[in-house]
PDB file of C-alpha atoms and ligand atoms in Angstrom:
ATOM      1  CA  MET A   1       5.566   9.320 -19.019  1.00 95.00           C
ATOM      2  CA  LEU A   2       2.259   7.925 -19.003  1.00 98.00           C
ATOM      3  CA  GLN A   3      -0.298   8.852 -16.292  1.00 98.00           C
ATOM      4  CA  LEU A   4      -3.447   7.210 -15.725  1.00 98.00           C
ATOM      5  CA  TYR A   5      -5.898   7.978 -13.340  1.00 98.00           C
ATOM      6  CA  PHE A   6      -8.105   5.484 -12.115  1.00 98.00           C
ATOM      7  CA  PHE A   7     -10.224   4.098  -9.208  1.00 97.00           C
ATOM      8  CA  PRO A   8      -9.770   0.579  -7.893  1.00 97.00           C
ATOM      9  CA  MET A   9     -11.972  -2.261  -9.760  1.00 96.00           C
ATOM     10  CA  ALA A  10     -13.714   0.289 -11.937  1.00 96.00           C
ATOM     11  CA  CYS A  11     -14.015   0.519 -15.437  1.00 97.00           C
ATOM     12  CA  SER A  12      -9.893   1.690 -15.302  1.00 98.00           C
ATOM     13  CA  LEU A  13      -8.676  -1.689 -14.525  1.00 98.00           C
ATOM     14  CA  ALA A  14      -9.092  -2.419 -18.252  1.00 98.00           C
ATOM     15  CA  SER A  15      -6.272   0.366 -19.087  1.00 98.00           C
ATOM     16  CA  ARG A  16      -4.302  -0.707 -16.356  1.00 98.00           C
ATOM     17  CA  ILE A  17      -4.407  -4.254 -17.709  1.00 98.00           C
ATOM     18  CA  ALA A  18      -3.557  -2.748 -21.256  1.00 98.00           C
ATOM     19  CA  LEU A  19      -0.499  -0.754 -20.036  1.00 98.00           C
ATOM     20  CA  MET A  20       1.231  -3.723 -18.273  1.00 98.00           C
ATOM     21  CA  GLU A  21       0.025  -6.103 -21.034  1.00 98.00           C
ATOM     22  CA  ALA A  22       2.117  -3.672 -23.237  1.00 98.00           C
ATOM     23  CA  GLY A  23       5.023  -3.233 -20.679  1.00 98.00           C
ATOM     24  CA  ILE A  24       4.707   0.445 -20.724  1.00 98.00           C
ATOM     25  CA  GLU A  25       5.902   2.049 -17.251  1.00 97.00           C
ATOM     26  CA  ALA A  26       3.477   4.705 -16.370  1.00 98.00           C
ATOM     27  CA  ARG A  27       2.189   6.676 -13.193  1.00 98.00           C
ATOM     28  CA  TYR A  28      -1.076   5.784 -11.372  1.00 98.00           C
ATOM     29  CA  HIS A  29      -3.365   8.384  -9.614  1.00 98.00           C
ATOM     30  CA  LEU A  30      -5.749   7.058  -7.063  1.00 97.00           C
ATOM     31  CA  VAL A  31      -9.062   9.099  -7.634  1.00 97.00           C
ATOM     32  CA  ASN A  32     -12.129   8.844  -5.485  1.00 95.00           C
ATOM     33  CA  ILE A  33     -14.967   8.501  -7.979  1.00 95.00           C
ATOM     34  CA  TRP A  34     -17.569   9.569  -5.468  1.00 93.00           C
ATOM     35  CA  THR A  35     -15.876  12.639  -3.547  1.00 96.00           C
ATOM     36  CA  LYS A  36     -14.063  13.640  -7.256  1.00 97.00           C
ATOM     37  CA  LYS A  37     -10.828  13.929  -5.314  1.00 97.00           C
ATOM     38  CA  VAL A  38      -7.673  12.813  -6.438  1.00 98.00           C
ATOM     39  CA  ILE A  39      -6.534  10.771  -3.368  1.00 95.00           C
ATOM     40  CA  GLU A  40      -2.293  12.017  -3.069  1.00 95.00           C
ATOM     41  CA  ASP A  41      -2.978  16.014  -3.240  1.00 96.00           C
ATOM     42  CA  GLY A  42      -6.633  16.123  -3.018  1.00 96.00           C
ATOM     43  CA  GLY A  43      -7.300  17.695  -5.966  1.00 97.00           C
ATOM     44  CA  ASP A  44      -9.985  18.406  -7.505  1.00 98.00           C
ATOM     45  CA  PHE A  45     -10.375  15.564  -9.860  1.00 98.00           C
ATOM     46  CA  CYS A  46     -13.086  17.461 -12.449  1.00 98.00           C
ATOM     47  CA  GLU A  47     -10.385  20.050 -13.253  1.00 98.00           C
ATOM     48  CA  ILE A  48      -8.370  17.184 -14.293  1.00 98.00           C
ATOM     49  CA  SER A  49     -11.416  15.557 -16.400  1.00 98.00           C
ATOM     50  CA  SER A  50     -14.599  17.723 -16.415  1.00 98.00           C
ATOM     51  CA  LYS A  51     -16.413  14.029 -17.018  1.00 98.00           C
ATOM     52  CA  GLY A  52     -15.329  13.385 -13.624  1.00 98.00           C
ATOM     53  CA  ALA A  53     -14.902   9.834 -14.433  1.00 97.00           C
ATOM     54  CA  VAL A  54     -12.155   7.040 -14.897  1.00 98.00           C
ATOM     55  CA  PRO A  55     -10.282   6.164 -17.020  1.00 98.00           C
ATOM     56  CA  VAL A  56      -8.356   9.321 -17.378  1.00 98.00           C
ATOM     57  CA  LEU A  57      -4.884   8.902 -19.393  1.00 98.00           C
ATOM     58  CA  GLN A  58      -2.256  11.926 -19.509  1.00 98.00           C
ATOM     59  CA  LEU A  59      -0.131  11.674 -22.342  1.00 98.00           C
ATOM     60  CA  ALA A  60       3.608  12.421 -22.692  1.00 94.00           C
ATOM     61  CA  ASN A  61       2.963  15.834 -24.023  1.00 96.00           C
ATOM     62  CA  GLY A  62       0.189  16.380 -21.386  1.00 97.00           C
ATOM     63  CA  GLU A  63      -3.032  15.998 -23.309  1.00 98.00           C
ATOM     64  CA  ARG A  64      -5.688  13.933 -21.580  1.00 98.00           C
ATOM     65  CA  LEU A  65      -7.460  11.341 -23.307  1.00 98.00           C
ATOM     66  CA  THR A  66     -10.879   9.829 -22.094  1.00 98.00           C
ATOM     67  CA  GLU A  67     -13.298   6.900 -22.527  1.00 98.00           C
ATOM     68  CA  SER A  68     -12.088   3.730 -22.313  1.00 98.00           C
ATOM     69  CA  ALA A  69     -12.543   2.735 -25.775  1.00 98.00           C
ATOM     70  CA  ALA A  70     -10.313   5.447 -27.245  1.00 98.00           C
ATOM     71  CA  VAL A  71      -7.576   4.806 -24.019  1.00 98.00           C
ATOM     72  CA  LEU A  72      -7.365   1.378 -24.294  1.00 98.00           C
ATOM     73  CA  GLN A  73      -6.633   1.854 -28.295  1.00 98.00           C
ATOM     74  CA  TYR A  74      -4.007   4.459 -27.443  1.00 98.00           C
ATOM     75  CA  ILE A  75      -2.112   2.242 -25.384  1.00 98.00           C
ATOM     76  CA  ALA A  76      -2.628  -1.001 -27.856  1.00 98.00           C
ATOM     77  CA  ASP A  77      -0.677   1.458 -30.701  1.00 98.00           C
ATOM     78  CA  LEU A  78       1.753   2.396 -28.731  1.00 98.00           C
ATOM     79  CA  LYS A  79       3.305  -1.081 -28.674  1.00 98.00           C
ATOM     80  CA  PRO A  80       1.524  -2.902 -31.851  1.00 98.00           C
ATOM     81  CA  GLU A  81       4.163  -5.725 -31.184  1.00 98.00           C
ATOM     82  CA  ALA A  82       2.334  -6.461 -28.349  1.00 98.00           C
ATOM     83  CA  GLY A  83      -0.754  -7.277 -30.413  1.00 98.00           C
ATOM     84  CA  LEU A  84      -3.213  -5.904 -28.048  1.00 98.00           C
ATOM     85  CA  ALA A  85      -5.236  -4.427 -31.379  1.00 98.00           C
ATOM     86  CA  PRO A  86      -5.609  -5.435 -35.071  1.00 98.00           C
ATOM     87  CA  PRO A  87      -3.935  -2.942 -37.375  1.00 97.00           C
ATOM     88  CA  PRO A  88      -5.727   0.399 -38.139  1.00 95.00           C
ATOM     89  CA  GLY A  89      -7.514  -0.300 -41.644  1.00 96.00           C
ATOM     90  CA  HIS A  90      -7.561  -4.227 -40.863  1.00 96.00           C
ATOM     91  CA  LEU A  91     -11.782  -5.644 -40.459  1.00 98.00           C
ATOM     92  CA  ASP A  92     -10.663  -6.815 -37.113  1.00 98.00           C
ATOM     93  CA  ARG A  93      -9.764  -3.450 -35.870  1.00 98.00           C
ATOM     94  CA  CYS A  94     -13.301  -2.782 -36.570  1.00 98.00           C
ATOM     95  CA  ARG A  95     -14.322  -5.590 -34.957  1.00 98.00           C
ATOM     96  CA  LEU A  96     -12.277  -4.327 -31.835  1.00 98.00           C
ATOM     97  CA  GLN A  97     -14.357  -1.144 -31.683  1.00 98.00           C
ATOM     98  CA  GLU A  98     -17.356  -3.145 -32.112  1.00 98.00           C
ATOM     99  CA  TRP A  99     -16.980  -4.928 -29.271  1.00 98.00           C
ATOM    100  CA  LEU A 100     -15.330  -1.848 -27.262  1.00 98.00           C
ATOM    101  CA  SER A 101     -18.769   0.086 -28.116  1.00 98.00           C
ATOM    102  CA  PHE A 102     -20.815  -2.896 -27.005  1.00 97.00           C
ATOM    103  CA  THR A 103     -19.025  -3.631 -23.526  1.00 97.00           C
ATOM    104  CA  GLY A 104     -18.515   0.124 -22.900  1.00 96.00           C
ATOM    105  CA  SER A 105     -22.631   1.304 -23.836  1.00 94.00           C
ATOM    106  CA  GLU A 106     -24.478  -2.050 -23.649  1.00 93.00           C
ATOM    107  CA  ILE A 107     -22.802  -4.232 -20.994  1.00 94.00           C
ATOM    108  CA  HIS A 108     -20.948  -1.737 -18.782  1.00 93.00           C
ATOM    109  CA  LYS A 109     -23.869   1.047 -18.210  1.00 89.00           C
ATOM    110  CA  ALA A 110     -26.481  -1.761 -18.443  1.00 85.00           C
ATOM    111  CA  PHE A 111     -25.100  -3.363 -15.244  1.00 77.00           C
ATOM    112  CA  LEU A 112     -25.186   0.528 -13.264  1.00 76.00           C
ATOM    113  CA  PHE A 113     -28.910   0.511 -13.149  1.00 78.00           C
ATOM    114  CA  PRO A 114     -29.783  -2.450 -10.867  1.00 77.00           C
ATOM    115  CA  THR A 115     -26.585  -1.905  -8.956  1.00 76.00           C
ATOM    116  CA  PHE A 116     -26.379   1.912  -8.302  1.00 77.00           C
ATOM    117  CA  TRP A 117     -29.581   3.796  -9.900  1.00 82.00           C
ATOM    118  CA  TYR A 118     -32.558   1.829  -9.456  1.00 84.00           C
ATOM    119  CA  LYS A 119     -34.339   1.697  -6.444  1.00 83.00           C
ATOM    120  CA  ASP A 120     -37.629  -0.495  -6.703  1.00 88.00           C
ATOM    121  CA  ASP A 121     -37.490  -4.529  -7.424  1.00 87.00           C
ATOM    122  CA  ALA A 122     -39.448  -4.336 -10.885  1.00 88.00           C
ATOM    123  CA  SER A 123     -36.716  -1.851 -12.497  1.00 88.00           C
ATOM    124  CA  LYS A 124     -34.135  -4.067 -11.112  1.00 85.00           C
ATOM    125  CA  ALA A 125     -35.102  -6.964 -12.406  1.00 88.00           C
ATOM    126  CA  ALA A 126     -36.075  -5.234 -16.043  1.00 87.00           C
ATOM    127  CA  ALA A 127     -32.522  -3.714 -16.179  1.00 85.00           C
ATOM    128  CA  ARG A 128     -30.870  -7.540 -15.032  1.00 87.00           C
ATOM    129  CA  GLU A 129     -32.942  -9.294 -17.892  1.00 87.00           C
ATOM    130  CA  ARG A 130     -31.833  -6.791 -20.185  1.00 87.00           C
ATOM    131  CA  ILE A 131     -27.885  -6.977 -19.356  1.00 88.00           C
ATOM    132  CA  GLY A 132     -28.548 -10.946 -19.943  1.00 91.00           C
ATOM    133  CA  LYS A 133     -29.432 -10.431 -23.444  1.00 92.00           C
ATOM    134  CA  SER A 134     -26.404  -8.209 -24.282  1.00 93.00           C
ATOM    135  CA  VAL A 135     -24.130 -10.810 -22.305  1.00 95.00           C
ATOM    136  CA  SER A 136     -25.674 -13.820 -23.985  1.00 96.00           C
ATOM    137  CA  ILE A 137     -24.368 -12.456 -27.123  1.00 97.00           C
ATOM    138  CA  ALA A 138     -20.895 -12.024 -25.537  1.00 97.00           C
ATOM    139  CA  ALA A 139     -21.269 -15.771 -24.691  1.00 98.00           C
ATOM    140  CA  ASP A 140     -22.738 -17.065 -27.652  1.00 98.00           C
ATOM    141  CA  HIS A 141     -19.652 -15.750 -29.690  1.00 98.00           C
ATOM    142  CA  LEU A 142     -17.108 -16.904 -27.097  1.00 98.00           C
ATOM    143  CA  ALA A 143     -18.691 -20.545 -27.159  1.00 97.00           C
ATOM    144  CA  ASN A 144     -16.177 -21.508 -29.661  1.00 95.00           C
ATOM    145  CA  ARG A 145     -13.542 -19.332 -29.390  1.00 97.00           C
ATOM    146  CA  ASP A 146     -11.151 -18.103 -26.826  1.00 98.00           C
ATOM    147  CA  TYR A 147     -10.797 -14.538 -27.311  1.00 98.00           C
ATOM    148  CA  LEU A 148     -13.565 -11.704 -28.735  1.00 98.00           C
ATOM    149  CA  VAL A 149     -11.407 -10.674 -31.919  1.00 98.00           C
ATOM    150  CA  GLY A 150      -9.213 -13.023 -34.291  1.00 96.00           C
ATOM    151  CA  ASP A 151      -7.143 -15.704 -32.088  1.00 96.00           C
ATOM    152  CA  ARG A 152      -5.295 -13.632 -29.819  1.00 97.00           C
ATOM    153  CA  PHE A 153      -5.680 -11.871 -26.243  1.00 98.00           C
ATOM    154  CA  THR A 154      -6.693  -7.950 -27.489  1.00 98.00           C
ATOM    155  CA  VAL A 155      -7.893  -4.887 -25.100  1.00 98.00           C
ATOM    156  CA  ALA A 156     -11.617  -5.662 -26.467  1.00 98.00           C
ATOM    157  CA  ASP A 157     -10.431  -8.845 -23.730  1.00 98.00           C
ATOM    158  CA  ALA A 158      -9.311  -6.275 -21.076  1.00 98.00           C
ATOM    159  CA  HIS A 159     -12.321  -4.223 -21.346  1.00 98.00           C
ATOM    160  CA  LEU A 160     -15.072  -7.275 -21.244  1.00 98.00           C
ATOM    161  CA  ALA A 161     -13.200  -9.144 -18.601  1.00 98.00           C
ATOM    162  CA  TRP A 162     -13.151  -6.487 -16.190  1.00 97.00           C
ATOM    163  CA  ALA A 163     -17.289  -5.882 -16.821  1.00 95.00           C
ATOM    164  CA  LEU A 164     -17.842  -9.953 -16.227  1.00 96.00           C
ATOM    165  CA  LEU A 165     -15.710  -9.442 -12.693  1.00 95.00           C
ATOM    166  CA  LEU A 166     -18.418  -6.717 -11.631  1.00 91.00           C
ATOM    167  CA  PHE A 167     -21.679  -8.684 -12.472  1.00 88.00           C
ATOM    168  CA  ARG A 168     -22.370 -10.129  -9.462  1.00 87.00           C
ATOM    169  CA  ARG A 169     -22.494  -6.527  -7.906  1.00 84.00           C
ATOM    170  CA  ALA A 170     -25.175  -5.830 -10.368  1.00 84.00           C
ATOM    171  CA  GLY A 171     -26.936  -9.298  -9.142  1.00 87.00           C
ATOM    172  CA  VAL A 172     -26.149 -10.605 -12.237  1.00 89.00           C
ATOM    173  CA  GLU A 173     -24.393 -14.672 -12.106  1.00 92.00           C
ATOM    174  CA  VAL A 174     -22.110 -15.480 -14.618  1.00 94.00           C
ATOM    175  CA  SER A 175     -21.923 -18.788 -13.693  1.00 95.00           C
ATOM    176  CA  ASN A 176     -25.641 -18.505 -15.917  1.00 95.00           C
ATOM    177  CA  TRP A 177     -23.190 -18.332 -18.885  1.00 97.00           C
ATOM    178  CA  PRO A 178     -21.212 -21.495 -18.840  1.00 97.00           C
ATOM    179  CA  SER A 179     -18.763 -20.230 -22.092  1.00 98.00           C
ATOM    180  CA  LEU A 180     -18.324 -16.515 -19.989  1.00 98.00           C
ATOM    181  CA  VAL A 181     -16.783 -18.541 -17.103  1.00 97.00           C
ATOM    182  CA  GLU A 182     -14.413 -20.423 -19.056  1.00 98.00           C
ATOM    183  CA  TYR A 183     -13.504 -17.206 -20.973  1.00 98.00           C
ATOM    184  CA  LEU A 184     -12.778 -15.016 -17.419  1.00 98.00           C
ATOM    185  CA  ALA A 185     -10.617 -17.899 -16.265  1.00 98.00           C
ATOM    186  CA  ARG A 186      -8.597 -17.786 -19.491  1.00 98.00           C
ATOM    187  CA  ILE A 187      -8.393 -14.089 -19.113  1.00 98.00           C
ATOM    188  CA  GLN A 188      -7.360 -14.364 -15.270  1.00 98.00           C
ATOM    189  CA  THR A 189      -4.739 -17.091 -16.151  1.00 98.00           C
ATOM    190  CA  ARG A 190      -2.715 -14.400 -18.005  1.00 98.00           C
ATOM    191  CA  PRO A 191       0.084 -13.115 -15.413  1.00 98.00           C
ATOM    192  CA  GLN A 192      -0.216  -9.280 -16.214  1.00 98.00           C
ATOM    193  CA  VAL A 193      -4.134  -9.401 -15.901  1.00 98.00           C
ATOM    194  CA  LYS A 194      -3.738 -11.122 -12.192  1.00 98.00           C
ATOM    195  CA  ALA A 195      -1.024  -8.948 -10.938  1.00 98.00           C
ATOM    196  CA  ALA A 196      -3.424  -5.960 -12.062  1.00 98.00           C
ATOM    197  CA  ILE A 197      -6.693  -7.301 -10.294  1.00 98.00           C
ATOM    198  CA  GLU A 198      -4.294  -8.003  -7.593  1.00 97.00           C
ATOM    199  CA  THR A 199      -2.917  -4.887  -7.424  1.00 97.00           C
ATOM    200  CA  GLU A 200      -6.452  -3.179  -7.611  1.00 97.00           C
ATOM    201  CA  MET A 201      -8.405  -5.766  -5.027  1.00 95.00           C
ATOM    202  CA  ALA A 202      -5.860  -4.727  -2.631  1.00 95.00           C
ATOM    203  CA  LEU A 203      -6.178  -1.174  -3.050  1.00 94.00           C
ATOM    204  CA  ARG A 204     -10.284  -1.396  -3.021  1.00 91.00           C
ATOM    205  CA  LYS A 205      -9.719  -2.781   0.247  1.00 90.00           C
ATOM    206  CA  THR A 206      -8.009   0.634   1.465  1.00 87.00           C
ATOM    207  CA  MET A 207     -11.109   2.638   0.336  1.00 80.00           C
ATOM    208  CA  ALA A 208     -14.160   3.603   2.252  1.00 66.00           C
ATOM    209  CA  VAL A 209     -16.403   3.140  -0.252  1.00 58.00           C
TER     210      VAL A 209
HETATM  211  N1  GSH B 301     -18.106   6.149 -21.047  1.00 70.67           N
HETATM  212  C1  GSH B 301     -16.959   5.989 -20.000  1.00 70.67           C
HETATM  213  C2  GSH B 301     -17.540   5.248 -18.772  1.00 70.67           C
HETATM  214  C3  GSH B 301     -16.532   6.323 -17.586  1.00 70.67           C
HETATM  215  C4  GSH B 301     -17.195   5.429 -16.411  1.00 70.67           C
HETATM  216  O1  GSH B 301     -18.371   5.671 -16.421  1.00 70.67           O
HETATM  217  N2  GSH B 301     -16.251   5.244 -15.376  1.00 70.67           N
HETATM  218  C5  GSH B 301     -17.000   5.039 -14.150  1.00 70.67           C
HETATM  219  C6  GSH B 301     -15.863   4.360 -13.402  1.00 70.67           C
HETATM  220  S1  GSH B 301     -16.423   2.563 -13.964  1.00 70.67           S
HETATM  221  C7  GSH B 301     -16.637   6.440 -13.319  1.00 70.67           C
HETATM  222  O2  GSH B 301     -15.926   7.222 -13.180  1.00 70.67           O
HETATM  223  N3  GSH B 301     -18.219   6.884 -12.444  1.00 70.67           N
HETATM  224  C8  GSH B 301     -17.776   8.108 -12.029  1.00 70.67           C
HETATM  225  C9  GSH B 301     -19.186   8.917 -12.159  1.00 70.67           C
HETATM  226  O3  GSH B 301     -19.283   8.770 -13.641  1.00 70.67           O
HETATM  227  O4  GSH B 301     -19.532   9.892 -11.367  1.00 70.67           O
HETATM  228  C10 GSH B 301     -15.635   4.915 -20.277  1.00 70.67           C
HETATM  229  O5  GSH B 301     -16.093   3.941 -21.066  1.00 70.67           O
HETATM  230  O6  GSH B 301     -14.591   5.359 -20.201  1.00 70.67           O
END
């Protein structure tokens, strides 16, 4: 069985959404990403992955995969019939990778600066402006379409939707981009997305961090 190491409402939420959308049963291990402890047994998370970051997906053969872009595509390819990623070799598969990469580097990492790393207001404001530029690209793309790639929900949408859910913490309002407000609402009408968010929101409240 697949095993996902996660922290509630962290980027590993996208992997949970992918597993649930694909109907793949998995074991979920709650990790405290700040203390690097696996909650259930107090084990050292850095022994699971030297990166010390979620998501980590443990495969059926015991190998472990990290990086959301890789984990999400691996899950999607386990159940091609769920349509969570275009088939390899198709141009749309490269489009999917394009969005996974953009969300992971230009959006995800960008909002960490104003939220956690920068202490002074000027640096925070500059970081928010930068994230705004990246987000505007996604907002323009979604102005006339329902999903990032093709005409159906893919793992790229799970990834971007997760990032948008965390914007407020970084002091960035999604309401600045009406197309993203509609997009996020659309993604959250999906029963599996809703259930995944509810599960992690409930768990997040139990964490003291
Ligand atoms: N490039 C990685 C980033 C993973 C990442 O930054 N995960 C965060 C949670 S959203 C984390 O676990 N951070 C803990 C740390 O870096 O110490 C990915 O896209 O999966």
